[in-house]
PDB file of C-alpha atoms in Angstrom:
ATOM      1  CA  ARG A 227       0.000   0.000   0.000  1.00 96.00           C
ATOM      2  CA  PRO A 228       1.436   3.445  -0.852  1.00 98.00           C
ATOM      3  CA  ILE A 229       2.171   6.045   1.813  1.00 98.00           C
ATOM      4  CA  VAL A 230       1.054   9.679   1.602  1.00 98.00           C
ATOM      5  CA  LEU A 231       3.097  12.179   3.629  1.00 98.00           C
ATOM      6  CA  LEU A 232       1.619  15.450   4.923  1.00 98.00           C
ATOM      7  CA  HIS A 233       3.813  18.292   6.170  1.00 97.00           C
ATOM      8  CA  GLY A 234       3.202  20.694   9.043  1.00 94.00           C
ATOM      9  CA  ALA A 235       1.716  24.196   8.944  1.00 91.00           C
ATOM     10  CA  GLY A 236       3.778  26.775   7.113  1.00 84.00           C
ATOM     11  CA  MET A 237       5.903  24.093   5.445  1.00 88.00           C
ATOM     12  CA  ARG A 238       5.775  22.281   2.083  1.00 83.00           C
ATOM     13  CA  GLY A 239       5.879  18.638   1.042  1.00 85.00           C
ATOM     14  CA  LEU A 240       9.635  18.991   0.586  1.00 86.00           C
ATOM     15  CA  SER A 241      10.026  19.160   4.382  1.00 91.00           C
ATOM     16  CA  MET A 242       9.074  15.468   4.464  1.00 96.00           C
ATOM     17  CA  ALA A 243      11.743  14.513   1.886  1.00 95.00           C
ATOM     18  CA  PRO A 244      14.167  12.899   4.392  1.00 95.00           C
ATOM     19  CA  LEU A 245      11.428  10.567   5.612  1.00 96.00           C
ATOM     20  CA  ALA A 246      10.212   9.908   2.054  1.00 97.00           C
ATOM     21  CA  ARG A 247      13.756   8.974   1.002  1.00 97.00           C
ATOM     22  CA  LYS A 248      14.107   6.460   3.853  1.00 96.00           C
ATOM     23  CA  LEU A 249      10.727   4.857   3.141  1.00 97.00           C
ATOM     24  CA  ARG A 250      11.442   4.632  -0.600  1.00 98.00           C
ATOM     25  CA  ALA A 251      14.800   2.996   0.148  1.00 97.00           C
ATOM     26  CA  GLU A 252      12.800   0.255   1.864  1.00 96.00           C
ATOM     27  CA  GLY A 253      10.738  -0.286  -1.276  1.00 97.00           C
ATOM     28  CA  ARG A 254       7.650   1.709  -0.301  1.00 97.00           C
ATOM     29  CA  THR A 255       5.775   3.869  -2.809  1.00 98.00           C
ATOM     30  CA  VAL A 256       5.589   7.361  -1.300  1.00 98.00           C
ATOM     31  CA  PHE A 257       3.661  10.484  -2.301  1.00 98.00           C
ATOM     32  CA  SER A 258       4.163  13.906  -0.701  1.00 97.00           C
ATOM     33  CA  PHE A 259       1.048  16.053  -0.462  1.00 97.00           C
ATOM     34  CA  THR A 260       1.361  19.843  -0.209  1.00 96.00           C
ATOM     35  CA  TYR A 261      -1.686  21.715   1.043  1.00 96.00           C
ATOM     36  CA  TRP A 262      -2.042  25.396   0.252  1.00 93.00           C
ATOM     37  CA  PRO A 263      -2.521  28.329   0.998  1.00 93.00           C
ATOM     38  CA  PRO A 264      -1.498  28.731   4.641  1.00 86.00           C
ATOM     39  CA  GLY A 265      -4.054  29.538   7.313  1.00 86.00           C
ATOM     40  CA  MET A 266      -7.094  27.859   5.775  1.00 91.00           C
ATOM     41  CA  PRO A 267      -9.498  25.758   7.864  1.00 94.00           C
ATOM     42  CA  PHE A 268      -8.743  22.067   8.197  1.00 96.00           C
ATOM     43  CA  ALA A 269     -11.873  21.170   6.222  1.00 97.00           C
ATOM     44  CA  ALA A 270     -10.405  22.881   3.141  1.00 97.00           C
ATOM     45  CA  TYR A 271      -7.143  20.951   3.443  1.00 97.00           C
ATOM     46  CA  ALA A 272      -9.008  17.661   3.979  1.00 97.00           C
ATOM     47  CA  ARG A 273     -10.908  18.329   0.718  1.00 97.00           C
ATOM     48  CA  GLN A 274      -7.597  19.014  -1.044  1.00 97.00           C
ATOM     49  CA  LEU A 275      -6.263  15.701   0.280  1.00 97.00           C
ATOM     50  CA  SER A 276      -9.384  13.899  -0.923  1.00 97.00           C
ATOM     51  CA  ASP A 277      -8.941  15.351  -4.417  1.00 97.00           C
ATOM     52  CA  TYR A 278      -5.240  14.415  -4.346  1.00 97.00           C
ATOM     53  CA  LEU A 279      -6.008  10.797  -3.441  1.00 97.00           C
ATOM     54  CA  ASP A 280      -8.656  10.699  -6.192  1.00 96.00           C
ATOM     55  CA  SER A 281      -6.095  11.865  -8.760  1.00 96.00           C
ATOM     56  CA  ILE A 282      -3.498   9.301  -7.616  1.00 96.00           C
ATOM     57  CA  GLY A 283      -6.166   6.617  -7.724  1.00 95.00           C
ATOM     58  CA  LYS A 284      -7.117   7.499 -11.301  1.00 96.00           C
ATOM     59  CA  GLU A 285      -3.521   7.811 -12.513  1.00 97.00           C
ATOM     60  CA  ARG A 286      -1.966   4.859 -10.659  1.00 97.00           C
ATOM     61  CA  GLY A 287      -4.898   2.596  -9.754  1.00 96.00           C
ATOM     62  CA  PHE A 288      -4.454   2.782  -5.972  1.00 96.00           C
ATOM     63  CA  THR A 289      -7.610   2.508  -3.866  1.00 94.00           C
ATOM     64  CA  GLU A 290      -6.113   2.338  -0.355  1.00 96.00           C
ATOM     65  CA  PHE A 291      -3.332   4.328   1.289  1.00 98.00           C
ATOM     66  CA  ASP A 292      -1.377   4.638   4.508  1.00 98.00           C
ATOM     67  CA  ALA A 293      -0.533   8.163   5.663  1.00 98.00           C
ATOM     68  CA  VAL A 294       1.970   9.957   7.877  1.00 98.00           C
ATOM     69  CA  GLY A 295       1.259  13.518   8.978  1.00 98.00           C
ATOM     70  CA  HIS A 296       3.645  15.846  10.757  1.00 98.00           C
ATOM     71  CA  SER A 297       2.158  18.486  13.076  1.00 97.00           C
ATOM     72  CA  ALA A 298      -0.922  20.047  11.433  1.00 96.00           C
ATOM     73  CA  GLY A 299      -0.662  17.340   8.762  1.00 97.00           C
ATOM     74  CA  GLY A 300      -1.820  14.824  11.370  1.00 98.00           C
ATOM     75  CA  VAL A 301      -4.835  16.961  12.234  1.00 98.00           C
ATOM     76  CA  ILE A 302      -5.672  17.222   8.529  1.00 98.00           C
ATOM     77  CA  LEU A 303      -5.618  13.423   8.408  1.00 98.00           C
ATOM     78  CA  ARG A 304      -8.036  13.255  11.327  1.00 98.00           C
ATOM     79  CA  ARG A 305     -10.377  15.707   9.608  1.00 97.00           C
ATOM     80  CA  PHE A 306     -10.089  13.659   6.399  1.00 97.00           C
ATOM     81  CA  LEU A 307     -11.030  10.487   8.298  1.00 97.00           C
ATOM     82  CA  ALA A 308     -14.087  12.218   9.736  1.00 95.00           C
ATOM     83  CA  ALA A 309     -15.357  13.662   6.452  1.00 95.00           C
ATOM     84  CA  HIS A 310     -13.872  11.902   3.403  1.00 94.00           C
ATOM     85  CA  ASN A 311     -12.882   8.323   4.249  1.00 91.00           C
ATOM     86  CA  ASP A 312     -16.061   6.593   3.067  1.00 87.00           C
ATOM     87  CA  PRO A 313     -15.400   4.359   1.258  1.00 85.00           C
ATOM     88  CA  ARG A 314     -12.258   3.718   3.260  1.00 88.00           C
ATOM     89  CA  ARG A 315      -9.207   5.053   1.438  1.00 93.00           C
ATOM     90  CA  ILE A 316      -6.769   5.667   4.274  1.00 97.00           C
ATOM     91  CA  VAL A 317      -6.249   2.479   6.263  1.00 97.00           C
ATOM     92  CA  ARG A 318      -3.389   3.298   8.656  1.00 98.00           C
ATOM     93  CA  ILE A 319      -2.147   6.660   9.856  1.00 98.00           C
ATOM     94  CA  VAL A 320       0.789   7.845  11.894  1.00 98.00           C
ATOM     95  CA  THR A 321       0.960  11.362  13.320  1.00 98.00           C
ATOM     96  CA  LEU A 322       4.225  13.062  14.314  1.00 98.00           C
ATOM     97  CA  GLY A 323       4.029  15.867  16.851  1.00 98.00           C
ATOM     98  CA  SER A 324       0.439  16.649  15.880  1.00 98.00           C
ATOM     99  CA  PRO A 325      -1.443  18.949  18.255  1.00 98.00           C
ATOM    100  CA  HIS A 326      -4.343  16.569  18.916  1.00 98.00           C
ATOM    101  CA  GLY A 327      -5.221  18.558  22.039  1.00 97.00           C
ATOM    102  CA  GLY A 328      -4.266  21.886  20.461  1.00 97.00           C
ATOM    103  CA  SER A 329      -1.390  24.020  21.674  1.00 97.00           C
ATOM    104  CA  GLU A 330      -1.224  27.006  23.955  1.00 95.00           C
ATOM    105  CA  LEU A 331       0.825  28.777  21.252  1.00 92.00           C
ATOM    106  CA  TRP A 332      -2.195  28.767  18.920  1.00 87.00           C
ATOM    107  CA  ARG A 333      -4.169  30.955  21.344  1.00 85.00           C
ATOM    108  CA  PHE A 334      -2.391  33.917  19.742  1.00 84.00           C
ATOM    109  CA  ALA A 335      -2.802  32.940  16.078  1.00 82.00           C
ATOM    110  CA  PRO A 336      -5.398  35.007  14.191  1.00 81.00           C
ATOM    111  CA  SER A 337      -5.878  32.585  11.279  1.00 83.00           C
ATOM    112  CA  GLU A 338      -8.728  30.083  10.988  1.00 87.00           C
ATOM    113  CA  LEU A 339      -6.166  27.314  11.427  1.00 85.00           C
ATOM    114  CA  GLY A 340      -5.029  28.915  14.681  1.00 86.00           C
ATOM    115  CA  LEU A 341      -8.578  29.243  15.967  1.00 91.00           C
ATOM    116  CA  GLN A 342      -9.177  25.560  15.324  1.00 96.00           C
ATOM    117  CA  LEU A 343      -6.055  24.493  17.244  1.00 95.00           C
ATOM    118  CA  ARG A 344      -6.914  26.268  20.482  1.00 94.00           C
ATOM    119  CA  PRO A 345      -7.057  23.811  23.386  1.00 96.00           C
ATOM    120  CA  GLY A 346     -10.606  22.883  24.341  1.00 94.00           C
ATOM    121  CA  GLY A 347     -12.044  24.497  21.211  1.00 94.00           C
ATOM    122  CA  PRO A 348     -15.080  23.191  19.339  1.00 95.00           C
ATOM    123  CA  PHE A 349     -13.148  21.893  16.307  1.00 97.00           C
ATOM    124  CA  LEU A 350     -10.900  19.611  18.386  1.00 97.00           C
ATOM    125  CA  GLU A 351     -13.831  18.515  20.557  1.00 97.00           C
ATOM    126  CA  ARG A 352     -15.755  17.421  17.436  1.00 96.00           C
ATOM    127  CA  LEU A 353     -12.740  15.456  16.183  1.00 95.00           C
ATOM    128  CA  ASP A 354     -12.460  13.718  19.556  1.00 95.00           C
ATOM    129  CA  GLU A 355     -16.174  12.910  19.647  1.00 95.00           C
ATOM    130  CA  GLY A 356     -15.923  11.194  16.256  1.00 91.00           C
ATOM    131  CA  GLY A 357     -13.225   8.833  17.494  1.00 92.00           C
ATOM    132  CA  LEU A 358     -11.239   6.517  15.272  1.00 94.00           C
ATOM    133  CA  PRO A 359     -13.340   5.180  12.380  1.00 93.00           C
ATOM    134  CA  PRO A 360     -13.817   1.404  12.175  1.00 92.00           C
ATOM    135  CA  GLY A 361     -11.143  -0.373  10.130  1.00 93.00           C
ATOM    136  CA  VAL A 362      -8.555   2.405  10.546  1.00 96.00           C
ATOM    137  CA  GLU A 363      -5.381   1.897  12.586  1.00 97.00           C
ATOM    138  CA  ALA A 364      -3.669   4.913  14.156  1.00 98.00           C
ATOM    139  CA  THR A 365      -0.388   5.676  15.868  1.00 98.00           C
ATOM    140  CA  ALA A 366       0.592   9.020  17.418  1.00 98.00           C
ATOM    141  CA  ILE A 367       4.244   9.869  18.008  1.00 98.00           C
ATOM    142  CA  ALA A 368       5.168  12.756  20.297  1.00 98.00           C
ATOM    143  CA  GLY A 369       8.474  14.264  21.333  1.00 97.00           C
ATOM    144  CA  ASP A 370       9.195  14.965  24.984  1.00 96.00           C
ATOM    145  CA  PHE A 371      10.688  18.349  24.077  1.00 95.00           C
ATOM    146  CA  ASP A 372       8.223  19.712  21.524  1.00 96.00           C
ATOM    147  CA  GLN A 373       8.595  23.486  21.326  1.00 95.00           C
ATOM    148  CA  LEU A 374       5.341  23.978  19.374  1.00 95.00           C
ATOM    149  CA  VAL A 375       2.864  21.579  20.973  1.00 97.00           C
ATOM    150  CA  ILE A 376       2.546  22.999  24.466  1.00 96.00           C
ATOM    151  CA  PRO A 377       2.058  21.192  26.740  1.00 97.00           C
ATOM    152  CA  ASN A 378       3.733  18.198  25.069  1.00 96.00           C
ATOM    153  CA  ALA A 379       0.960  15.891  26.307  1.00 96.00           C
ATOM    154  CA  TYR A 380      -1.346  17.521  23.726  1.00 98.00           C
ATOM    155  CA  ALA A 381       0.502  15.563  21.008  1.00 98.00           C
ATOM    156  CA  ARG A 382      -1.049  12.356  22.380  1.00 97.00           C
ATOM    157  CA  TRP A 383      -4.167  11.193  20.539  1.00 97.00           C
ATOM    158  CA  GLU A 384      -6.357  10.081  23.398  1.00 95.00           C
ATOM    159  CA  SER A 385      -8.831   7.835  21.614  1.00 95.00           C
ATOM    160  CA  PRO A 386      -9.582   4.113  21.958  1.00 95.00           C
ATOM    161  CA  GLY A 387      -7.535   2.081  19.502  1.00 94.00           C
ATOM    162  CA  VAL A 388      -4.753   4.654  19.040  1.00 98.00           C
ATOM    163  CA  SER A 389      -1.199   3.598  19.924  1.00 98.00           C
ATOM    164  CA  ASN A 390       0.718   6.497  21.512  1.00 98.00           C
ATOM    165  CA  HIS A 391       4.521   6.748  21.684  1.00 98.00           C
ATOM    166  CA  THR A 392       6.816   9.423  23.152  1.00 98.00           C
ATOM    167  CA  ILE A 393      10.360   9.794  21.869  1.00 98.00           C
ATOM    168  CA  GLN A 394      12.886  11.060  24.387  1.00 96.00           C
ATOM    169  CA  ASN A 395      15.031  14.093  23.543  1.00 92.00           C
ATOM    170  CA  ALA A 396      13.027  14.886  20.410  1.00 95.00           C
ATOM    171  CA  GLY A 397      11.683  18.292  19.517  1.00 95.00           C
ATOM    172  CA  HIS A 398       8.956  19.170  17.040  1.00 96.00           C
ATOM    173  CA  ALA A 399      10.965  19.235  13.798  1.00 94.00           C
ATOM    174  CA  ARG A 400      13.412  16.526  14.866  1.00 94.00           C
ATOM    175  CA  LEU A 401      10.619  13.939  14.924  1.00 95.00           C
ATOM    176  CA  ILE A 402      10.849  13.769  11.115  1.00 94.00           C
ATOM    177  CA  PHE A 403      14.543  12.779  11.314  1.00 93.00           C
ATOM    178  CA  HIS A 404      14.700  10.716  14.509  1.00 96.00           C
ATOM    179  CA  PRO A 405      15.645   7.032  13.987  1.00 96.00           C
ATOM    180  CA  GLU A 406      13.077   5.946  16.592  1.00 97.00           C
ATOM    181  CA  THR A 407      10.349   7.675  14.563  1.00 97.00           C
ATOM    182  CA  LEU A 408      11.250   5.591  11.520  1.00 97.00           C
ATOM    183  CA  ARG A 409      11.218   2.410  13.603  1.00 98.00           C
ATOM    184  CA  ILE A 410       7.729   3.167  14.950  1.00 98.00           C
ATOM    185  CA  ILE A 411       6.445   4.120  11.482  1.00 98.00           C
ATOM    186  CA  ARG A 412       7.783   0.839  10.048  1.00 97.00           C
ATOM    187  CA  GLN A 413       6.051  -1.104  12.814  1.00 97.00           C
ATOM    188  CA  ALA A 414       2.764   0.802  12.477  1.00 98.00           C
ATOM    189  CA  LEU A 415       2.589   0.489   8.682  1.00 97.00           C
ATOM    190  CA  SER A 416       3.735  -3.128   8.382  1.00 92.00           C
TER     191      SER A 416
END
């Protein structure tokens, strides 16, 4: 099954290139999805992802995917699962440093994206209420020194059926490069 990689807010698909290179070296088919423009609501990015998967499906014949999302990319995946995964297209997901519980830093962001990532806000509450859809496996990886998901515990995806992992001495961006991250991704997507 191919893997789709989603970058974090304010980044581009190229930021996931080191991880893509490692996964391709292991024989996996990898696609990097870039959502745009910055600051849009998660629903808009989830629609973009849905269209992207449709185009890959038509061009390459794939009907099911695994996905790895860094930071906001993981929240986009959750929104996709809630709104666009019927019929099931994404089977297994891994999130890296995703603010599942929001982040205190987003309290100061004026964009729609920032409003949605405020701790205790209605968007995150609705995602939590939906839970993990049947037939989808999920893993959340957090760093114990994440400078952007504050407090770090908000990178845990507290939902039945989700496997949570914390990597020691890993900050927000370093999760993409950390050898332990790759080991957990391999295990989760095997």
